[in-house]
Amino acid sequence: MRIIADREACIGAGQCVLSADTVFDQDDDDGRVLLLNERTDSDVSGVEQAVLLCPSQALTLTDD
């Protein structure tokens, strides 16, 4: 599974980090999403939850 994060769309709400802190972090300077792992097969439910909870829809999940 591949995760795509659109930093331009991100508003820094942090729901992704709360849902999957092994995959996402927040930039110390602007609070926007940082991907720790672009591809992951662990914590799939946390990543799916992060995608659903993102208020700016900055996260996308693909199967490639």
Tab-separated table of N, CA and C in Angstrom:
chain	number	residue	atom	x	y	z
A	1	MET	N	0.840	-1.151	0.000
A	1	MET	CA	0.000	0.000	0.000
A	1	MET	C	0.899	1.232	0.000
A	2	ARG	N	0.533	2.225	-0.799
A	2	ARG	CA	1.291	3.469	-0.908
A	2	ARG	C	0.431	4.622	-0.400
A	3	ILE	N	1.063	5.502	0.362
A	3	ILE	CA	0.381	6.662	0.923
A	3	ILE	C	0.899	7.908	0.229
A	4	ILE	N	-0.016	8.754	-0.178
A	4	ILE	CA	0.349	10.023	-0.801
A	4	ILE	C	-0.182	11.138	0.100
A	5	ALA	N	0.704	12.066	0.457
A	5	ALA	CA	0.314	13.199	1.297
A	5	ALA	C	0.522	14.487	0.516
A	6	ASP	N	-0.533	15.251	0.382
A	6	ASP	CA	-0.480	16.545	-0.303
A	6	ASP	C	-0.221	17.626	0.741
A	7	ARG	N	1.037	18.011	0.877
A	7	ARG	CA	1.415	19.005	1.893
A	7	ARG	C	0.797	20.375	1.629
A	8	GLU	N	0.484	20.663	0.379
A	8	GLU	CA	-0.145	21.952	0.053
A	8	GLU	C	-1.586	22.005	0.558
A	9	ALA	N	-2.257	20.860	0.548
A	9	ALA	CA	-3.645	20.802	1.017
A	9	ALA	C	-3.737	20.665	2.536
A	10	CYS	N	-2.692	20.146	3.155
A	10	CYS	CA	-2.685	19.885	4.595
A	10	CYS	C	-2.868	21.175	5.395
A	11	ILE	N	-3.712	21.091	6.433
A	11	ILE	CA	-3.928	22.248	7.312
A	11	ILE	C	-3.322	22.032	8.698
A	12	GLY	N	-2.630	20.916	8.892
A	12	GLY	CA	-1.934	20.664	10.148
A	12	GLY	C	-2.818	20.260	11.313
A	13	ALA	N	-3.938	19.627	11.046
A	13	ALA	CA	-4.855	19.222	12.111
A	13	ALA	C	-4.272	18.108	12.986
A	14	GLY	N	-3.411	17.274	12.432
A	14	GLY	CA	-2.730	16.240	13.206
A	14	GLY	C	-3.493	14.956	13.411
A	15	GLN	N	-4.651	14.799	12.788
A	15	GLN	CA	-5.423	13.569	12.943
A	15	GLN	C	-4.658	12.351	12.419
A	16	CYS	N	-3.834	12.568	11.403
A	16	CYS	CA	-3.050	11.465	10.841
A	16	CYS	C	-2.052	10.927	11.863
A	17	VAL	N	-1.389	11.827	12.566
A	17	VAL	CA	-0.406	11.417	13.570
A	17	VAL	C	-1.099	10.679	14.715
A	18	LEU	N	-2.245	11.155	15.118
A	18	LEU	CA	-2.994	10.484	16.185
A	18	LEU	C	-3.468	9.100	15.763
A	19	SER	N	-3.722	8.918	14.464
A	19	SER	CA	-4.217	7.635	13.958
A	19	SER	C	-3.106	6.634	13.668
A	20	ALA	N	-1.962	7.121	13.184
A	20	ALA	CA	-0.871	6.216	12.782
A	20	ALA	C	0.469	6.930	12.945
A	21	ASP	N	0.955	6.994	14.170
A	21	ASP	CA	2.180	7.747	14.447
A	21	ASP	C	3.462	7.073	13.965
A	22	THR	N	3.367	5.839	13.487
A	22	THR	CA	4.538	5.203	12.895
A	22	THR	C	4.664	5.531	11.411
A	23	VAL	N	3.628	6.118	10.846
A	23	VAL	CA	3.595	6.439	9.422
A	23	VAL	C	3.644	7.948	9.178
A	24	PHE	N	3.019	8.717	10.079
A	24	PHE	CA	2.903	10.160	9.899
A	24	PHE	C	3.565	10.927	11.032
A	25	ASP	N	4.021	12.120	10.724
A	25	ASP	CA	4.508	13.072	11.719
A	25	ASP	C	4.102	14.457	11.243
A	26	GLN	N	4.349	15.458	12.081
A	26	GLN	CA	4.058	16.831	11.692
A	26	GLN	C	5.351	17.629	11.659
A	27	ASP	N	5.479	18.473	10.653
A	27	ASP	CA	6.631	19.345	10.493
A	27	ASP	C	6.699	20.312	11.671
A	28	ASP	N	7.869	20.416	12.287
A	28	ASP	CA	8.030	21.317	13.427
A	28	ASP	C	7.849	22.780	13.049
A	29	ASP	N	8.116	23.116	11.802
A	29	ASP	CA	8.035	24.516	11.381
A	29	ASP	C	6.617	24.970	11.057
A	30	ASP	N	5.884	24.150	10.313
A	30	ASP	CA	4.563	24.604	9.875
A	30	ASP	C	3.410	23.678	10.278
A	31	GLY	N	3.701	22.561	10.923
A	31	GLY	CA	2.658	21.663	11.402
A	31	GLY	C	2.041	20.750	10.363
A	32	ARG	N	2.477	20.894	9.108
A	32	ARG	CA	1.886	20.062	8.053
A	32	ARG	C	2.441	18.640	8.090
A	33	VAL	N	1.725	17.742	7.470
A	33	VAL	CA	2.035	16.316	7.480
A	33	VAL	C	3.417	16.015	6.889
A	34	LEU	N	4.069	15.058	7.521
A	34	LEU	CA	5.307	14.470	7.009
A	34	LEU	C	5.095	12.960	6.969
A	35	LEU	N	5.476	12.346	5.872
A	35	LEU	CA	5.390	10.894	5.766
A	35	LEU	C	6.679	10.282	6.284
A	36	LEU	N	6.560	9.391	7.241
A	36	LEU	CA	7.721	8.662	7.736
A	36	LEU	C	7.981	7.445	6.867
A	37	ASN	N	6.913	6.883	6.334
A	37	ASN	CA	6.981	5.721	5.457
A	37	ASN	C	5.946	5.896	4.354
A	38	GLU	N	6.411	5.997	3.119
A	38	GLU	CA	5.482	6.145	1.994
A	38	GLU	C	4.743	4.853	1.700
A	39	ARG	N	5.393	3.746	1.966
A	39	ARG	CA	4.781	2.432	1.746
A	39	ARG	C	4.725	1.700	3.076
A	40	THR	N	3.564	1.120	3.345
A	40	THR	CA	3.427	0.384	4.598
A	40	THR	C	2.394	-0.719	4.458
A	41	ASP	N	2.674	-1.815	5.092
A	41	ASP	CA	1.706	-2.898	5.203
A	41	ASP	C	1.349	-3.121	6.664
A	42	SER	N	2.013	-2.366	7.542
A	42	SER	CA	1.671	-2.434	8.961
A	42	SER	C	0.768	-1.257	9.302
A	43	ASP	N	-0.003	-1.394	10.327
A	43	ASP	CA	-0.927	-0.363	10.797
A	43	ASP	C	-1.866	0.120	9.686
A	44	VAL	N	-2.333	-0.814	8.879
A	44	VAL	CA	-3.231	-0.483	7.768
A	44	VAL	C	-4.501	0.182	8.287
A	45	SER	N	-5.050	-0.321	9.366
A	45	SER	CA	-6.284	0.272	9.890
A	45	SER	C	-6.049	1.702	10.365
A	46	GLY	N	-4.890	1.978	10.962
A	46	GLY	CA	-4.562	3.330	11.388
A	46	GLY	C	-4.416	4.281	10.221
A	47	VAL	N	-3.789	3.811	9.138
A	47	VAL	CA	-3.622	4.633	7.934
A	47	VAL	C	-4.976	4.891	7.288
A	48	GLU	N	-5.810	3.868	7.202
A	48	GLU	CA	-7.151	4.058	6.638
A	48	GLU	C	-7.957	5.050	7.466
A	49	GLN	N	-7.828	4.975	8.779
A	49	GLN	CA	-8.524	5.913	9.649
A	49	GLN	C	-7.997	7.335	9.423
A	50	ALA	N	-6.687	7.493	9.272
A	50	ALA	CA	-6.093	8.807	9.029
A	50	ALA	C	-6.637	9.417	7.745
A	51	VAL	N	-6.745	8.610	6.704
A	51	VAL	CA	-7.276	9.094	5.424
A	51	VAL	C	-8.719	9.572	5.603
A	52	LEU	N	-9.520	8.803	6.328
A	52	LEU	CA	-10.922	9.173	6.542
A	52	LEU	C	-11.078	10.408	7.426
A	53	LEU	N	-10.207	10.572	8.402
A	53	LEU	CA	-10.337	11.674	9.356
A	53	LEU	C	-9.708	12.980	8.903
A	54	CYS	N	-8.880	12.950	7.884
A	54	CYS	CA	-8.173	14.151	7.448
A	54	CYS	C	-9.180	15.215	6.993
A	55	PRO	N	-9.245	16.352	7.704
A	55	PRO	CA	-10.241	17.366	7.368
A	55	PRO	C	-9.998	18.060	6.030
A	56	SER	N	-8.759	18.050	5.549
A	56	SER	CA	-8.462	18.716	4.276
A	56	SER	C	-8.336	17.724	3.125
A	57	GLN	N	-8.575	16.439	3.403
A	57	GLN	CA	-8.466	15.369	2.405
A	57	GLN	C	-7.115	15.394	1.715
A	58	ALA	N	-6.063	15.594	2.501
A	58	ALA	CA	-4.699	15.678	1.971
A	58	ALA	C	-4.034	14.309	1.826
A	59	LEU	N	-4.695	13.266	2.262
A	59	LEU	CA	-4.109	11.918	2.230
A	59	LEU	C	-4.840	11.025	1.247
A	60	THR	N	-4.052	10.254	0.506
A	60	THR	CA	-4.606	9.294	-0.457
A	60	THR	C	-3.911	7.966	-0.249
A	61	LEU	N	-4.644	6.893	-0.379
A	61	LEU	CA	-4.141	5.544	-0.219
A	61	LEU	C	-4.308	4.798	-1.537
A	62	THR	N	-3.232	4.184	-2.030
A	62	THR	CA	-3.292	3.405	-3.260
A	62	THR	C	-2.808	1.988	-3.003
A	63	ASP	N	-3.148	1.079	-3.890
A	63	ASP	CA	-2.783	-0.324	-3.738
A	63	ASP	C	-1.518	-0.730	-4.487
A	64	ASP	N	-0.775	0.195	-5.018
A	64	ASP	CA	0.405	-0.209	-5.805
A	64	ASP	C	1.618	-0.490	-4.971
